[in-house]
Amino acid sequence: TQESDMDWEPTDPFVLVKKEVERALTGVNQVYSAWENAADADEAAWAANEVKLGTKNIEWDLQDLEKSIEMARMDSKRFQIPQHELEERVQFVATTREHIQKLAKTVAAPAQGNATRHSRTQLGLEKQRDSRYAALEKDIQADHQKFIGQHQQLQQEMYEEQEHGLGEVSIAVDVLHNMSNDLHDELGRQEKDLEHMDTELESTTARVSRAIRKVDELITKVDNKAGYWIIALLIVLLLILFVVFFLL
């Protein structure tokens, strides 16, 4: 049949439509197999609906094929298709239609679908599928728990690092506080020392002023020459007293 299809392919539309039908029929058969092995009602309903749509589309294509066969019979001079080839095409259409009608009827019967899945349950196929799903769910839960544990551990490490950093900052603040207190105490002591030195300086300045006044009075009373010697002696004594006072 393939050789005869190739012979008539340039002018016969049957060949192109037949290829489309064969591709569509392969897809419908695959979906029907998925319906037979459906794990639950939702998956079975989806597959059944796809089978119905696919068989309906194939039926339309088969109608086009019937029209092309009828045209070839009516205009045999143009197409020049042998009679046995036309019979093979009619047989292809009939066989394909019978097959898709059987598929559509099977998926449309709930009892048949339930019986098919019941048979699979008896064979243990449902349990195997459930076991695989349970194992997959267990793996997903394990990965989820592992991720949560790692995330919590990371948060704990970050919290501990922050606590350690805050502890170091607290220690540094305490050190600075103690240093500021020590500096304040030291400035207070230095302020007292400066006040004491200022008092001593004022007292010394007053004593020097009194001494100078006495020297002036003495100069006016004694001879000029003797006065110079007395002044010089007093200045030396004052210098000695001043040096001794500040050294002590």
mmCIF file of C-alpha atoms in Angstrom:
data_model
loop_
_atom_site.group_PDB
_atom_site.id
_atom_site.type_symbol
_atom_site.label_atom_id
_atom_site.label_comp_id
_atom_site.label_asym_id
_atom_site.label_seq_id
_atom_site.Cartn_x
_atom_site.Cartn_y
_atom_site.Cartn_z
ATOM 1 C CA THR A 1 0.000 0.000 0.000
ATOM 2 C CA GLN A 2 2.929 2.333 0.732
ATOM 3 C CA GLU A 3 4.352 1.810 -2.761
ATOM 4 C CA SER A 4 0.990 2.563 -4.375
ATOM 5 C CA ASP A 5 0.616 5.652 -2.128
ATOM 6 C CA MET A 6 3.977 6.893 -3.349
ATOM 7 C CA ASP A 7 2.910 6.292 -6.962
ATOM 8 C CA TRP A 8 -0.205 8.459 -6.622
ATOM 9 C CA GLU A 9 1.281 11.099 -4.261
ATOM 10 C CA PRO A 10 1.907 13.917 -6.816
ATOM 11 C CA THR A 11 -1.775 14.243 -7.854
ATOM 12 C CA ASP A 12 -3.766 12.314 -5.212
ATOM 13 C CA PRO A 13 -4.823 14.200 -2.013
ATOM 14 C CA PHE A 14 -5.545 10.884 -0.268
ATOM 15 C CA VAL A 15 -1.872 10.314 0.502
ATOM 16 C CA LEU A 16 -1.385 13.564 2.439
ATOM 17 C CA VAL A 17 -4.592 13.177 4.424
ATOM 18 C CA LYS A 18 -3.752 9.535 5.213
ATOM 19 C CA LYS A 19 -0.393 10.587 6.703
ATOM 20 C CA GLU A 20 -2.167 13.100 8.906
ATOM 21 C CA VAL A 21 -4.599 10.412 10.043
ATOM 22 C CA GLU A 22 -1.805 7.986 10.882
ATOM 23 C CA ARG A 23 0.033 10.630 12.959
ATOM 24 C CA ALA A 24 -3.148 11.603 14.775
ATOM 25 C CA LEU A 25 -4.009 7.953 15.402
ATOM 26 C CA THR A 26 -0.600 7.377 16.981
ATOM 27 C CA GLY A 27 -1.182 10.285 19.354
ATOM 28 C CA VAL A 28 -4.658 9.068 20.296
ATOM 29 C CA ASN A 29 -3.324 5.581 21.033
ATOM 30 C CA GLN A 30 -0.715 7.068 23.359
ATOM 31 C CA VAL A 31 -3.325 9.112 25.222
ATOM 32 C CA TYR A 32 -5.549 6.033 25.465
ATOM 33 C CA SER A 33 -2.664 4.151 27.065
ATOM 34 C CA ALA A 34 -2.275 7.016 29.558
ATOM 35 C CA TRP A 35 -6.006 6.718 30.318
ATOM 36 C CA GLU A 36 -5.594 3.012 31.045
ATOM 37 C CA ASN A 37 -2.713 3.743 33.435
ATOM 38 C CA ALA A 38 -4.248 6.836 35.051
ATOM 39 C CA ALA A 39 -3.403 7.147 38.750
ATOM 40 C CA ASP A 40 -6.546 9.014 39.755
ATOM 41 C CA ALA A 41 -9.912 10.194 38.465
ATOM 42 C CA ASP A 42 -8.646 13.613 37.368
ATOM 43 C CA GLU A 43 -5.904 12.160 35.214
ATOM 44 C CA ALA A 44 -8.363 9.616 33.747
ATOM 45 C CA ALA A 45 -10.890 12.339 32.945
ATOM 46 C CA TRP A 46 -8.262 14.433 31.184
ATOM 47 C CA ALA A 47 -7.034 11.484 29.112
ATOM 48 C CA ALA A 48 -10.604 10.430 28.217
ATOM 49 C CA ASN A 49 -11.405 13.937 27.013
ATOM 50 C CA GLU A 50 -8.253 14.001 24.867
ATOM 51 C CA VAL A 51 -9.158 10.643 23.346
ATOM 52 C CA LYS A 52 -12.644 11.896 22.478
ATOM 53 C CA LEU A 53 -11.292 15.040 20.833
ATOM 54 C CA GLY A 54 -8.646 13.089 18.939
ATOM 55 C CA THR A 55 -11.088 10.491 17.604
ATOM 56 C CA LYS A 56 -13.477 13.244 16.536
ATOM 57 C CA ASN A 57 -10.726 14.989 14.537
ATOM 58 C CA ILE A 58 -9.713 11.688 12.953
ATOM 59 C CA GLU A 59 -13.357 11.035 11.972
ATOM 60 C CA TRP A 60 -13.400 14.346 10.089
ATOM 61 C CA ASP A 61 -10.212 13.357 8.278
ATOM 62 C CA LEU A 62 -11.723 9.978 7.414
ATOM 63 C CA GLN A 63 -14.678 11.777 5.888
ATOM 64 C CA ASP A 64 -12.244 13.769 3.735
ATOM 65 C CA LEU A 65 -10.592 10.509 2.714
ATOM 66 C CA GLU A 66 -13.953 9.057 1.705
ATOM 67 C CA LYS A 67 -14.592 12.128 -0.426
ATOM 68 C CA SER A 68 -11.212 11.757 -2.123
ATOM 69 C CA ILE A 69 -11.942 8.060 -2.819
ATOM 70 C CA GLU A 70 -15.307 8.989 -4.314
ATOM 71 C CA MET A 71 -13.660 11.653 -6.504
ATOM 72 C CA ALA A 72 -11.083 9.138 -7.717
ATOM 73 C CA ARG A 73 -13.862 6.712 -8.663
ATOM 74 C CA MET A 74 -15.853 9.395 -10.458
ATOM 75 C CA ASP A 75 -12.842 10.782 -12.391
ATOM 76 C CA SER A 76 -10.821 7.639 -13.011
ATOM 77 C CA LYS A 77 -9.258 9.044 -16.193
ATOM 78 C CA ARG A 78 -7.654 11.917 -14.295
ATOM 79 C CA PHE A 79 -6.372 9.989 -11.256
ATOM 80 C CA GLN A 80 -5.864 6.607 -12.936
ATOM 81 C CA ILE A 81 -5.993 4.700 -9.639
ATOM 82 C CA PRO A 82 -6.437 0.941 -9.971
ATOM 83 C CA GLN A 83 -9.524 -0.641 -8.501
ATOM 84 C CA HIS A 84 -7.577 -2.749 -5.973
ATOM 85 C CA GLU A 85 -5.933 0.416 -4.661
ATOM 86 C CA LEU A 86 -9.313 2.030 -4.150
ATOM 87 C CA GLU A 87 -10.480 -1.056 -2.259
ATOM 88 C CA GLU A 88 -7.415 -0.872 0.012
ATOM 89 C CA ARG A 89 -8.192 2.758 0.750
ATOM 90 C CA VAL A 90 -11.773 1.956 1.582
ATOM 91 C CA GLN A 91 -10.532 -0.795 3.895
ATOM 92 C CA PHE A 92 -8.111 1.636 5.615
ATOM 93 C CA VAL A 93 -10.922 4.082 6.276
ATOM 94 C CA ALA A 94 -13.216 1.364 7.626
ATOM 95 C CA THR A 95 -10.553 -0.186 9.871
ATOM 96 C CA THR A 96 -9.453 3.169 11.239
ATOM 97 C CA ARG A 97 -13.027 4.254 11.921
ATOM 98 C CA GLU A 98 -13.797 1.005 13.737
ATOM 99 C CA HIS A 99 -10.681 1.448 15.889
ATOM 100 C CA ILE A 100 -11.371 5.043 16.919
ATOM 101 C CA GLN A 101 -15.022 4.258 17.634
ATOM 102 C CA LYS A 102 -13.900 1.475 19.941
ATOM 103 C CA LEU A 103 -11.520 3.840 21.763
ATOM 104 C CA ALA A 104 -14.170 6.534 22.146
ATOM 105 C CA LYS A 105 -16.728 4.026 23.383
ATOM 106 C CA THR A 106 -14.298 2.551 25.924
ATOM 107 C CA VAL A 107 -13.289 5.886 27.510
ATOM 108 C CA ALA A 108 -16.930 6.993 27.552
ATOM 109 C CA ALA A 109 -17.964 3.990 29.721
ATOM 110 C CA PRO A 110 -17.193 4.668 33.442
ATOM 111 C CA ALA A 111 -17.647 1.008 34.324
ATOM 112 C CA GLN A 112 -14.990 -0.008 31.836
ATOM 113 C CA GLY A 113 -12.609 2.586 33.180
ATOM 114 C CA ASN A 114 -13.201 1.473 36.732
ATOM 115 C CA ALA A 115 -12.714 -2.160 35.747
ATOM 116 C CA THR A 116 -9.450 -1.326 34.035
ATOM 117 C CA ARG A 117 -8.129 0.509 37.068
ATOM 118 C CA HIS A 118 -9.446 -2.281 39.321
ATOM 119 C CA SER A 119 -7.418 -4.779 37.325
ATOM 120 C CA ARG A 120 -4.351 -2.619 37.743
ATOM 121 C CA THR A 121 -4.991 -2.470 41.475
ATOM 122 C CA GLN A 122 -5.183 -6.245 41.638
ATOM 123 C CA LEU A 123 -1.875 -6.463 39.835
ATOM 124 C CA GLY A 124 -0.334 -4.135 42.420
ATOM 125 C CA LEU A 125 0.324 -1.356 39.940
ATOM 126 C CA GLU A 126 -1.555 1.237 41.973
ATOM 127 C CA LYS A 127 0.367 0.336 45.104
ATOM 128 C CA GLN A 128 3.633 0.576 43.222
ATOM 129 C CA ARG A 129 2.675 4.012 41.912
ATOM 130 C CA ASP A 130 1.563 5.111 45.386
ATOM 131 C CA SER A 131 4.833 3.814 46.820
ATOM 132 C CA ARG A 132 6.789 5.825 44.290
ATOM 133 C CA TYR A 133 4.746 8.936 45.055
ATOM 134 C CA ALA A 134 5.182 8.357 48.791
ATOM 135 C CA ALA A 135 8.944 7.942 48.386
ATOM 136 C CA LEU A 136 9.085 11.097 46.259
ATOM 137 C CA GLU A 137 7.032 13.007 48.832
ATOM 138 C CA LYS A 138 9.322 11.721 51.581
ATOM 139 C CA ASP A 139 12.406 12.871 49.685
ATOM 140 C CA ILE A 140 10.838 16.294 49.123
ATOM 141 C CA GLN A 141 9.973 16.593 52.820
ATOM 142 C CA ALA A 142 13.507 15.522 53.771
ATOM 143 C CA ASP A 143 15.033 18.133 51.470
ATOM 144 C CA HIS A 144 12.643 20.733 52.871
ATOM 145 C CA GLN A 145 13.542 19.889 56.458
ATOM 146 C CA LYS A 146 17.240 19.912 55.574
ATOM 147 C CA PHE A 147 16.919 23.339 53.998
ATOM 148 C CA ILE A 148 15.038 24.671 57.040
ATOM 149 C CA GLY A 149 17.652 23.207 59.384
ATOM 150 C CA GLN A 150 20.525 24.761 57.439
ATOM 151 C CA HIS A 151 18.724 28.099 57.342
ATOM 152 C CA GLN A 152 18.082 28.012 61.098
ATOM 153 C CA GLN A 153 21.709 27.063 61.772
ATOM 154 C CA LEU A 154 22.894 29.940 59.610
ATOM 155 C CA GLN A 155 20.611 32.346 61.479
ATOM 156 C CA GLN A 156 21.920 31.012 64.814
ATOM 157 C CA GLU A 157 25.527 31.521 63.720
ATOM 158 C CA MET A 158 24.734 35.053 62.555
ATOM 159 C CA TYR A 159 23.009 35.749 65.894
ATOM 160 C CA GLU A 160 26.014 34.457 67.842
ATOM 161 C CA GLU A 161 28.383 36.585 65.753
ATOM 162 C CA GLN A 162 26.231 39.645 66.405
ATOM 163 C CA GLU A 163 26.174 38.885 70.135
ATOM 164 C CA HIS A 164 29.958 38.531 70.136
ATOM 165 C CA GLY A 165 30.350 41.818 68.258
ATOM 166 C CA LEU A 166 28.003 43.609 70.667
ATOM 167 C CA GLY A 167 29.993 42.214 73.606
ATOM 168 C CA GLU A 168 33.228 43.608 72.196
ATOM 169 C CA VAL A 169 31.560 46.965 71.564
ATOM 170 C CA SER A 170 30.285 46.994 75.159
ATOM 171 C CA ILE A 171 33.799 46.301 76.481
ATOM 172 C CA ALA A 172 35.231 49.091 74.328
ATOM 173 C CA VAL A 173 32.574 51.507 75.609
ATOM 174 C CA ASP A 174 33.418 50.596 79.228
ATOM 175 C CA VAL A 175 37.134 51.167 78.576
ATOM 176 C CA LEU A 176 36.435 54.577 77.051
ATOM 177 C CA HIS A 177 34.182 55.454 79.989
ATOM 178 C CA ASN A 178 36.900 54.554 82.497
ATOM 179 C CA MET A 179 39.495 56.510 80.512
ATOM 180 C CA SER A 180 37.231 59.571 80.477
ATOM 181 C CA ASN A 181 36.758 59.291 84.264
ATOM 182 C CA ASP A 182 40.517 59.024 84.811
ATOM 183 C CA LEU A 183 41.110 62.004 82.548
ATOM 184 C CA HIS A 184 38.512 64.015 84.449
ATOM 185 C CA ASP A 185 40.173 63.162 87.779
ATOM 186 C CA GLU A 186 43.602 64.044 86.440
ATOM 187 C CA LEU A 187 42.375 67.408 85.135
ATOM 188 C CA GLY A 188 40.874 68.074 88.557
ATOM 189 C CA ARG A 189 44.178 67.386 90.312
ATOM 190 C CA GLN A 190 46.075 69.536 87.851
ATOM 191 C CA GLU A 191 43.562 72.344 88.370
ATOM 192 C CA LYS A 192 44.167 72.195 92.147
ATOM 193 C CA ASP A 193 47.945 72.220 91.622
ATOM 194 C CA LEU A 194 47.646 75.246 89.357
ATOM 195 C CA GLU A 195 45.532 77.054 91.940
ATOM 196 C CA HIS A 196 48.103 76.254 94.637
ATOM 197 C CA MET A 197 50.967 77.500 92.431
ATOM 198 C CA ASP A 198 49.018 80.671 91.649
ATOM 199 C CA THR A 199 48.522 81.320 95.372
ATOM 200 C CA GLU A 200 52.219 80.734 96.097
ATOM 201 C CA LEU A 201 53.219 83.021 93.223
ATOM 202 C CA GLU A 202 50.989 85.812 94.513
ATOM 203 C CA SER A 203 52.452 85.388 98.006
ATOM 204 C CA THR A 204 56.038 85.477 96.694
ATOM 205 C CA THR A 205 55.281 88.500 94.535
ATOM 206 C CA ALA A 206 53.918 90.323 97.581
ATOM 207 C CA ARG A 207 57.006 89.470 99.628
ATOM 208 C CA VAL A 208 59.331 90.659 96.846
ATOM 209 C CA SER A 209 57.363 93.892 96.556
ATOM 210 C CA ARG A 210 57.702 94.524 100.306
ATOM 211 C CA ALA A 211 61.399 93.801 100.137
ATOM 212 C CA ILE A 212 61.864 96.230 97.259
ATOM 213 C CA ARG A 213 60.051 98.964 99.162
ATOM 214 C CA LYS A 214 62.273 98.397 102.188
ATOM 215 C CA VAL A 215 65.354 98.578 99.991
ATOM 216 C CA ASP A 216 64.184 101.857 98.548
ATOM 217 C CA GLU A 217 63.666 103.227 102.037
ATOM 218 C CA LEU A 218 67.089 102.023 103.117
ATOM 219 C CA ILE A 219 68.746 103.635 100.106
ATOM 220 C CA THR A 220 67.299 106.964 100.920
ATOM 221 C CA LYS A 221 68.696 106.728 104.486
ATOM 222 C CA VAL A 222 72.287 105.589 103.854
ATOM 223 C CA ASP A 223 75.141 107.025 101.852
ATOM 224 C CA ASN A 224 74.944 106.543 98.169
ATOM 225 C CA LYS A 225 78.058 104.322 97.920
ATOM 226 C CA ALA A 226 77.089 102.189 100.867
ATOM 227 C CA GLY A 227 73.599 102.030 99.514
ATOM 228 C CA TYR A 228 74.760 100.434 96.284
ATOM 229 C CA TRP A 229 76.557 97.688 98.206
ATOM 230 C CA ILE A 230 73.554 97.067 100.351
ATOM 231 C CA ILE A 231 71.308 96.938 97.273
ATOM 232 C CA ALA A 232 73.595 94.479 95.560
ATOM 233 C CA LEU A 233 73.731 92.311 98.674
ATOM 234 C CA LEU A 234 69.985 92.345 99.053
ATOM 235 C CA ILE A 235 69.472 91.462 95.382
ATOM 236 C CA VAL A 236 71.803 88.483 95.757
ATOM 237 C CA LEU A 237 69.941 87.359 98.856
ATOM 238 C CA LEU A 238 66.607 87.720 97.079
ATOM 239 C CA LEU A 239 67.856 85.678 94.134
ATOM 240 C CA ILE A 240 69.097 82.957 96.476
ATOM 241 C CA LEU A 241 65.776 82.869 98.305
ATOM 242 C CA PHE A 242 63.847 82.784 95.048
ATOM 243 C CA VAL A 243 65.920 79.898 93.642
ATOM 244 C CA VAL A 244 65.747 77.901 96.875
ATOM 245 C CA PHE A 245 61.985 78.412 97.139
ATOM 246 C CA PHE A 246 61.208 77.171 93.652
ATOM 247 C CA LEU A 247 63.655 74.271 93.829
ATOM 248 C CA LEU A 248 62.123 73.039 97.054
#
